[in-house]
CSV table of C-alpha atoms in Angstrom, one decimal:
chain,number,residue,atom,x,y,z
A,1,UNK,CA,-15.3,37.7,23.2
A,2,UNK,CA,-16.2,37.7,26.9
A,3,UNK,CA,-15.8,40.8,28.9
A,4,UNK,CA,-12.7,41.4,31.0
A,5,UNK,CA,-12.8,39.6,34.2
A,6,UNK,CA,-15.3,37.0,33.1
A,7,UNK,CA,-14.2,33.5,33.7
A,8,UNK,CA,-13.1,31.5,30.7
A,9,UNK,CA,-14.3,27.9,30.4
A,10,UNK,CA,-11.7,25.7,28.9
A,11,UNK,CA,-11.3,22.0,28.6
A,12,UNK,CA,-9.6,20.1,31.4
A,13,UNK,CA,-8.4,16.5,31.0
A,14,UNK,CA,-10.8,14.2,29.2
A,15,UNK,CA,-13.2,12.2,31.5
A,16,UNK,CA,-12.5,8.6,32.4
A,17,UNK,CA,-15.4,7.2,30.4
A,18,UNK,CA,-14.9,6.4,26.8
A,19,UNK,CA,-16.8,8.5,24.3
A,20,UNK,CA,-14.7,11.6,24.1
A,21,UNK,CA,-16.5,13.6,26.8
A,22,UNK,CA,-14.5,16.6,27.9
A,23,UNK,CA,-15.1,18.3,31.2
A,24,UNK,CA,-15.1,22.1,31.4
A,25,UNK,CA,-13.9,23.9,34.4
A,26,UNK,CA,-13.7,27.7,35.1
A,27,UNK,CA,-10.3,29.1,34.6
A,28,UNK,CA,-8.9,32.6,35.2
A,29,UNK,CA,-5.6,32.1,33.5
A,30,UNK,CA,-6.3,33.9,30.2
A,31,UNK,CA,-8.1,37.1,31.0
A,32,UNK,CA,-6.7,39.5,33.7
A,33,UNK,CA,-8.9,40.8,36.5
A,34,UNK,CA,-10.8,44.0,36.0
A,35,UNK,CA,-8.5,47.0,35.9
A,36,UNK,CA,-5.3,45.2,35.0
A,37,UNK,CA,-5.9,44.6,31.3
A,38,UNK,CA,-7.1,48.0,30.2
A,39,UNK,CA,-5.4,49.4,27.2
A,40,UNK,CA,-4.1,46.0,26.0
A,41,UNK,CA,-5.2,44.6,22.7
A,42,UNK,CA,-7.2,41.4,22.8
A,43,UNK,CA,-5.3,38.2,22.1
A,44,UNK,CA,-6.2,36.7,18.8
A,45,UNK,CA,-6.1,32.9,18.7
A,46,UNK,CA,-7.1,30.2,16.2
A,47,UNK,CA,-8.9,27.1,17.3
A,48,UNK,CA,-8.3,24.2,14.9
A,49,UNK,CA,-9.7,20.7,14.8
A,50,UNK,CA,-8.7,17.8,12.7
A,51,UNK,CA,-11.3,15.2,11.8
A,52,UNK,CA,-10.2,11.8,10.6
A,53,UNK,CA,-12.0,8.5,10.1
A,54,UNK,CA,-11.6,5.8,12.7
A,55,UNK,CA,-8.7,3.5,11.6
A,56,UNK,CA,-8.9,0.6,14.0
A,57,UNK,CA,-9.8,-0.7,17.5
A,58,UNK,CA,-7.8,-1.2,20.6
A,59,UNK,CA,-6.6,-4.8,21.1
A,60,UNK,CA,-8.8,-5.3,24.1
A,61,UNK,CA,-11.7,-5.4,21.7
A,62,UNK,CA,-10.4,-8.6,20.0
A,63,UNK,CA,-13.2,-10.9,18.8
A,64,UNK,CA,-11.5,-14.1,20.0
A,65,UNK,CA,-8.3,-15.5,21.5
A,66,UNK,CA,-7.3,-16.4,17.9
A,67,UNK,CA,-7.8,-12.8,16.7
A,68,UNK,CA,-5.9,-11.5,19.7
A,69,UNK,CA,-2.9,-13.7,18.7
A,70,UNK,CA,-3.2,-12.8,15.1
A,71,UNK,CA,-3.2,-9.0,15.9
A,72,UNK,CA,-0.3,-9.2,18.3
A,73,UNK,CA,1.7,-11.4,15.8
A,74,UNK,CA,1.1,-8.9,13.1
A,75,UNK,CA,2.2,-6.1,15.4
A,76,UNK,CA,5.4,-8.0,16.1
A,77,UNK,CA,6.0,-8.4,12.4
A,78,UNK,CA,5.6,-4.6,12.1
A,79,UNK,CA,8.0,-4.2,15.0
A,80,UNK,CA,10.5,-6.5,13.3
A,81,UNK,CA,10.2,-4.6,10.0
A,82,UNK,CA,11.0,-1.3,11.8
A,83,UNK,CA,13.9,-2.9,13.6
A,84,UNK,CA,15.4,-4.1,10.3
A,85,UNK,CA,15.2,-0.5,9.2
A,86,UNK,CA,17.2,0.6,12.3
A,87,UNK,CA,14.0,2.0,14.1
A,88,UNK,CA,13.3,1.1,17.7
A,89,UNK,CA,9.7,1.7,18.8
A,90,UNK,CA,10.1,2.0,22.6
A,91,UNK,CA,6.4,2.3,23.5
A,92,UNK,CA,4.7,-1.0,22.8
A,93,UNK,CA,1.5,-0.9,24.8
A,94,UNK,CA,-2.1,-2.2,24.7
A,95,UNK,CA,-3.2,1.2,23.2
A,96,UNK,CA,-0.6,1.1,20.5
A,97,UNK,CA,-1.6,-2.3,19.0
A,98,UNK,CA,-4.7,-1.9,16.9
A,99,UNK,CA,-7.2,-4.3,15.2
A,100,UNK,CA,-7.5,-3.0,11.6
A,101,UNK,CA,-9.6,-4.2,8.6
A,102,UNK,CA,-7.8,-5.2,5.4
A,103,UNK,CA,-8.7,-6.9,2.2
A,104,UNK,CA,-7.2,-10.3,1.6
A,105,UNK,CA,-8.2,-12.1,-1.7
A,106,UNK,CA,-11.2,-9.9,-2.0
A,107,UNK,CA,-12.4,-10.7,1.6
A,108,UNK,CA,-12.5,-8.2,4.5
A,109,UNK,CA,-10.4,-9.6,7.4
A,110,UNK,CA,-8.9,-8.1,10.6
A,111,UNK,CA,-5.2,-7.8,11.1
A,112,UNK,CA,-2.9,-6.1,13.6
A,113,UNK,CA,-1.1,-2.8,13.3
A,114,UNK,CA,1.6,-1.2,15.5
A,115,UNK,CA,1.2,2.6,15.8
A,116,UNK,CA,2.5,5.6,17.6
A,117,UNK,CA,6.2,6.0,16.8
A,118,UNK,CA,6.5,9.2,18.8
A,119,UNK,CA,9.1,7.7,21.1
A,120,UNK,CA,10.9,5.8,18.3
A,121,UNK,CA,14.6,6.4,17.7
A,122,UNK,CA,17.2,5.5,15.1
A,123,UNK,CA,18.9,2.7,17.1
A,124,UNK,CA,22.4,2.8,15.6
A,125,UNK,CA,22.8,6.6,15.9
A,126,UNK,CA,21.0,7.4,19.1
A,127,UNK,CA,23.3,8.5,21.9
A,128,UNK,CA,21.9,7.4,25.3
A,129,UNK,CA,22.8,9.7,28.2
A,130,UNK,CA,23.3,8.5,31.7
A,131,UNK,CA,20.3,10.5,33.0
A,132,UNK,CA,18.0,9.8,30.1
A,133,UNK,CA,14.5,8.9,31.4
A,134,UNK,CA,13.2,5.6,30.0
A,135,UNK,CA,10.4,5.9,27.5
A,136,UNK,CA,7.3,3.9,27.3
A,137,UNK,CA,3.9,3.2,28.9
A,138,UNK,CA,4.8,2.1,32.4
A,139,UNK,CA,2.4,-1.0,32.9
A,140,UNK,CA,3.9,-2.6,29.8
A,141,UNK,CA,7.6,-1.7,30.2
A,142,UNK,CA,10.3,-4.2,30.8
A,143,UNK,CA,11.4,-4.6,34.4
A,144,UNK,CA,14.9,-4.1,33.2
A,145,UNK,CA,14.1,-0.5,32.1
A,146,UNK,CA,12.0,0.3,35.1
A,147,UNK,CA,14.7,-0.9,37.5
A,148,UNK,CA,17.6,0.2,35.3
A,149,UNK,CA,19.3,-3.1,36.1
A,150,UNK,CA,19.7,-6.2,34.0
A,151,UNK,CA,17.9,-9.4,34.8
A,152,UNK,CA,20.0,-12.4,35.9
A,153,UNK,CA,22.9,-10.6,37.5
A,154,UNK,CA,24.5,-11.1,40.9
A,155,UNK,CA,23.8,-8.5,43.6
A,156,UNK,CA,27.5,-7.6,43.7
A,157,UNK,CA,27.9,-7.1,39.9
A,158,UNK,CA,28.3,-3.5,38.8
A,159,UNK,CA,26.9,-3.2,35.3
A,160,UNK,CA,25.7,-0.1,33.5
A,161,UNK,CA,22.0,0.4,33.1
A,162,UNK,CA,20.6,-1.6,30.2
A,163,UNK,CA,20.0,0.3,26.9
A,164,UNK,CA,16.6,0.1,25.4
A,165,UNK,CA,16.9,-2.8,22.9
A,166,UNK,CA,14.7,-5.1,20.8
A,167,UNK,CA,14.2,-7.5,23.8
A,168,UNK,CA,12.5,-4.8,25.9
A,169,UNK,CA,9.9,-4.1,23.2
A,170,UNK,CA,9.3,-7.8,22.9
A,171,UNK,CA,8.8,-8.1,26.7
A,172,UNK,CA,6.2,-5.4,26.4
A,173,UNK,CA,4.3,-7.5,23.9
A,174,UNK,CA,4.1,-10.3,26.6
A,175,UNK,CA,2.8,-7.8,29.1
A,176,UNK,CA,0.2,-6.6,26.6
A,177,UNK,CA,-1.1,-10.2,26.2
A,178,UNK,CA,-1.0,-10.8,30.0
A,179,UNK,CA,-2.9,-7.5,30.6
A,180,UNK,CA,-5.6,-8.4,28.2
A,181,UNK,CA,-5.9,-12.1,29.2
A,182,UNK,CA,-6.3,-11.2,32.9
A,183,UNK,CA,-8.6,-8.2,32.4
A,184,UNK,CA,-11.0,-9.7,29.8
A,185,UNK,CA,-13.3,-12.7,30.1
A,186,UNK,CA,-15.0,-12.6,26.7
A,187,UNK,CA,-15.0,-10.9,23.4
A,188,UNK,CA,-14.5,-7.2,24.1
A,189,UNK,CA,-15.8,-7.8,27.6
A,190,UNK,CA,-14.0,-6.7,30.8
A,191,UNK,CA,-13.5,-9.0,33.7
A,192,UNK,CA,-15.6,-7.6,36.4
A,193,UNK,CA,-13.8,-9.4,39.3
A,194,UNK,CA,-11.0,-6.8,38.8
A,195,UNK,CA,-13.4,-4.0,39.7
A,196,UNK,CA,-15.7,-5.5,42.3
A,197,UNK,CA,-14.9,-6.1,46.0
A,198,UNK,CA,-15.5,-9.9,46.1
A,199,UNK,CA,-13.2,-11.7,48.5
A,200,UNK,CA,-12.6,-14.6,46.1
A,201,UNK,CA,-11.0,-12.3,43.5
A,202,UNK,CA,-8.6,-10.6,45.9
A,203,UNK,CA,-5.6,-12.6,44.8
A,204,UNK,CA,-6.3,-11.7,41.2
A,205,UNK,CA,-6.5,-8.0,42.0
A,206,UNK,CA,-3.3,-8.2,44.1
A,207,UNK,CA,-1.4,-9.7,41.2
A,208,UNK,CA,-2.9,-7.2,38.8
A,209,UNK,CA,-1.8,-4.3,41.0
A,210,UNK,CA,1.7,-5.8,41.4
A,211,UNK,CA,2.2,-6.1,37.7
A,212,UNK,CA,0.4,-3.1,36.2
A,213,UNK,CA,-0.3,-0.5,38.9
A,214,UNK,CA,2.4,-0.8,41.6
A,215,UNK,CA,5.4,1.5,41.7
A,216,UNK,CA,7.6,-1.6,42.1
A,217,UNK,CA,6.1,-3.5,39.2
A,218,UNK,CA,9.7,-4.3,38.0
A,219,UNK,CA,10.0,-6.7,41.0
A,220,UNK,CA,7.0,-8.7,39.9
A,221,UNK,CA,8.1,-8.7,36.3
A,222,UNK,CA,11.6,-9.8,37.2
A,223,UNK,CA,10.2,-12.6,39.3
A,224,UNK,CA,8.0,-13.9,36.5
A,225,UNK,CA,10.8,-13.7,33.8
A,226,UNK,CA,13.2,-15.4,36.2
A,227,UNK,CA,10.9,-18.3,37.3
A,228,UNK,CA,8.5,-20.3,35.0
A,229,UNK,CA,6.8,-21.8,38.0
A,230,UNK,CA,6.0,-18.4,39.4
A,231,UNK,CA,4.6,-17.3,36.1
A,232,UNK,CA,2.3,-20.3,36.1
A,233,UNK,CA,1.2,-19.7,39.7
A,234,UNK,CA,0.7,-15.9,39.5
A,235,UNK,CA,-0.5,-15.5,35.9
A,236,UNK,CA,-1.6,-18.7,34.1
A,237,UNK,CA,-3.6,-20.0,37.1
A,238,UNK,CA,-5.6,-16.8,37.1
A,239,UNK,CA,-6.6,-16.8,33.4
A,240,UNK,CA,-10.4,-16.9,32.8
A,241,UNK,CA,-11.8,-19.8,31.0
A,242,UNK,CA,-12.1,-17.7,27.8
A,243,UNK,CA,-8.3,-17.2,27.6
A,244,UNK,CA,-7.3,-20.7,28.9
A,245,UNK,CA,-6.4,-21.7,25.3
A,246,UNK,CA,-3.5,-19.2,25.4
A,247,UNK,CA,-1.9,-20.7,28.5
A,248,UNK,CA,0.7,-22.7,26.6
A,249,UNK,CA,1.7,-19.9,24.2
A,250,UNK,CA,2.0,-17.3,27.1
A,251,UNK,CA,4.4,-19.7,28.9
A,252,UNK,CA,6.3,-20.2,25.6
A,253,UNK,CA,6.8,-16.5,25.1
A,254,UNK,CA,8.0,-16.1,28.6
A,255,UNK,CA,10.5,-18.9,28.0
A,256,UNK,CA,11.8,-17.1,24.8
A,257,UNK,CA,12.4,-14.0,26.8
A,258,UNK,CA,14.2,-15.8,29.6
A,259,UNK,CA,16.5,-17.5,27.1
A,260,UNK,CA,17.2,-14.3,25.3
A,261,UNK,CA,17.9,-12.4,28.5
A,262,UNK,CA,20.2,-15.0,29.9
A,263,UNK,CA,22.3,-15.2,26.7
A,264,UNK,CA,21.9,-11.5,25.9
A,265,UNK,CA,21.3,-12.6,22.3
A,266,UNK,CA,18.3,-10.8,20.8
A,267,UNK,CA,18.7,-11.4,17.0
A,268,UNK,CA,16.0,-14.0,16.7
A,269,UNK,CA,13.5,-12.9,19.3
A,270,UNK,CA,11.1,-11.4,16.8
A,271,UNK,CA,10.9,-14.6,14.7
A,272,UNK,CA,10.7,-16.8,17.8
A,273,UNK,CA,7.6,-14.8,19.0
A,274,UNK,CA,6.0,-14.9,15.6
A,275,UNK,CA,6.5,-18.7,15.2
A,276,UNK,CA,5.2,-19.4,18.7
A,277,UNK,CA,2.0,-17.4,18.2
A,278,UNK,CA,1.4,-18.8,14.7
A,279,UNK,CA,1.8,-22.3,15.9
A,280,UNK,CA,-0.6,-21.7,18.8
A,281,UNK,CA,-3.2,-20.3,16.3
A,282,UNK,CA,-3.2,-23.6,14.4
A,283,UNK,CA,-4.6,-25.2,17.6
A,284,UNK,CA,-7.3,-22.6,18.3
A,285,UNK,CA,-10.9,-23.8,18.3
A,286,UNK,CA,-13.9,-21.6,17.4
A,287,UNK,CA,-15.8,-20.0,20.2
A,288,UNK,CA,-18.6,-22.3,21.4
A,289,UNK,CA,-20.0,-20.7,24.6
A,290,UNK,CA,-23.3,-19.0,23.7
A,291,UNK,CA,-22.5,-16.1,26.0
A,292,UNK,CA,-19.2,-15.5,24.2
A,293,UNK,CA,-20.9,-15.8,20.8
A,294,UNK,CA,-23.4,-13.2,21.7
A,295,UNK,CA,-20.7,-10.8,22.9
A,296,UNK,CA,-18.8,-11.5,19.7
A,297,UNK,CA,-21.9,-10.5,17.6
A,298,UNK,CA,-22.2,-7.3,19.6
A,299,UNK,CA,-18.6,-6.4,18.9
A,300,UNK,CA,-19.0,-7.1,15.2
A,301,UNK,CA,-22.0,-4.8,15.1
A,302,UNK,CA,-20.0,-2.2,16.9
A,303,UNK,CA,-17.3,-2.4,14.3
A,304,UNK,CA,-19.9,-2.0,11.6
A,305,UNK,CA,-21.3,1.0,13.3
A,306,UNK,CA,-17.9,2.6,13.3
A,307,UNK,CA,-18.1,2.6,9.5
A,308,UNK,CA,-14.5,1.7,8.8
A,309,UNK,CA,-14.1,0.8,5.1
A,310,UNK,CA,-11.0,-0.8,3.9
A,311,UNK,CA,-11.1,1.5,0.9
A,312,UNK,CA,-10.4,4.4,3.3
A,313,UNK,CA,-7.1,2.9,4.4
A,314,UNK,CA,-4.0,3.3,2.4
A,315,UNK,CA,-2.7,0.0,0.9
A,316,UNK,CA,-0.5,-1.8,3.3
A,317,UNK,CA,2.6,-3.3,1.7
A,318,UNK,CA,3.1,-7.0,2.3
A,319,UNK,CA,4.8,-7.7,5.6
A,320,UNK,CA,4.6,-4.1,6.7
A,321,UNK,CA,2.2,-2.9,9.4
A,322,UNK,CA,2.2,0.8,9.9
A,323,UNK,CA,-0.5,3.5,10.4
A,324,UNK,CA,-2.1,6.0,12.6
A,325,UNK,CA,-5.5,5.9,14.4
A,326,UNK,CA,-8.0,7.2,16.9
A,327,UNK,CA,-10.0,5.0,19.1
A,328,UNK,CA,-13.6,4.0,18.4
A,329,UNK,CA,-16.4,5.2,20.6
A,330,UNK,CA,-19.5,3.1,19.9
A,331,UNK,CA,-22.2,3.2,22.5
A,332,UNK,CA,-21.8,-0.5,23.3
A,333,UNK,CA,-18.3,0.2,24.7
A,334,UNK,CA,-18.7,3.5,26.5
A,335,UNK,CA,-18.4,1.9,29.9
A,336,UNK,CA,-15.1,0.2,29.2
A,337,UNK,CA,-12.2,1.4,31.3
A,338,UNK,CA,-9.4,3.5,29.7
A,339,UNK,CA,-6.2,1.7,28.9
A,340,UNK,CA,-3.2,3.3,30.7
A,341,UNK,CA,-2.2,6.6,29.3
A,342,UNK,CA,1.3,6.6,27.8
A,343,UNK,CA,3.6,8.5,30.1
A,344,UNK,CA,7.2,8.9,31.1
A,345,UNK,CA,8.3,6.5,33.8
A,346,UNK,CA,8.4,8.8,36.8
A,347,UNK,CA,6.0,7.1,39.3
A,348,UNK,CA,3.0,8.9,40.8
A,349,UNK,CA,2.2,9.1,44.5
A,350,UNK,CA,-0.9,6.9,44.2
A,351,UNK,CA,0.9,3.9,42.7
A,352,UNK,CA,0.7,0.8,44.9
A,353,UNK,CA,3.2,-1.8,45.7
A,354,UNK,CA,1.6,-5.2,46.2
A,355,UNK,CA,3.3,-8.6,46.3
A,356,UNK,CA,2.4,-11.3,43.9
A,357,UNK,CA,-0.2,-13.8,45.2
A,358,UNK,CA,-0.2,-17.5,44.3
């Protein structure tokens, strides 16, 4: 035990780089200064660590557009199964949809899994209070919940704030797909235009900030849900070549949401999403670009290095996608940016408000 008055070194927040590096900063909060703690017994504490095997990989490491659709469709199926059991997830985000290995007919394949039910509620019995803060990961939350106002209402209409419903989780799935399709330009490869200062990529960065970083992201989301043309101009036109094959299905998912929001009928939205993605998968072509093939091989090797064996994973009942996981940290991916940290919806001072750019 360090002597009285000596600085403790305790972990601060994890560093921004992937790989689990923790920064240590001096802290004086646990031991009193010399002279003030005399005569007091030392505090006895227990430090515990839980070690678990890696379960899956974040969706941004999808091997192909086809695998991305497969993983998200499986997560929607898991979301539907939960909803049929009266459970509302309320935190669908890029970090909560995982790629996981499963055995199908004796062959190892990759499927999708929706995790992290920390914010889930029993929908039928949950009592929503007027001052309840919305739950979720802000970049992926529905604009209705962020604004606390329904889409498609007249300015003079006085309606109560929308209650978190199935449609809001489904809208989050759309923003997960848009997030990945705008920020990746190859298998598990980030799109560097989002992080450099090139003038040509400025419209892309503006739209990215408006949707996923700005305090007023609900305005951008409302615009895109309200107007198919704006969705094409501000999202689909900015897709990299790698994700161009998903242009039609992204537009279809947006259309499904608009129809459901206008009618306020949400019963079939899960099935409509699943059908749209499965139909799109039937038209997917294998990756042909040599650069993308090489990136795909590297990601496959990274998965093998993670040593995830399907035998270590509890059997998943047919049609049910549940589980828990920690992220992988292979060396080939250490420089990837962190996905947004789940948080309550109170905006921070450094959030930006940027208008959508066509």
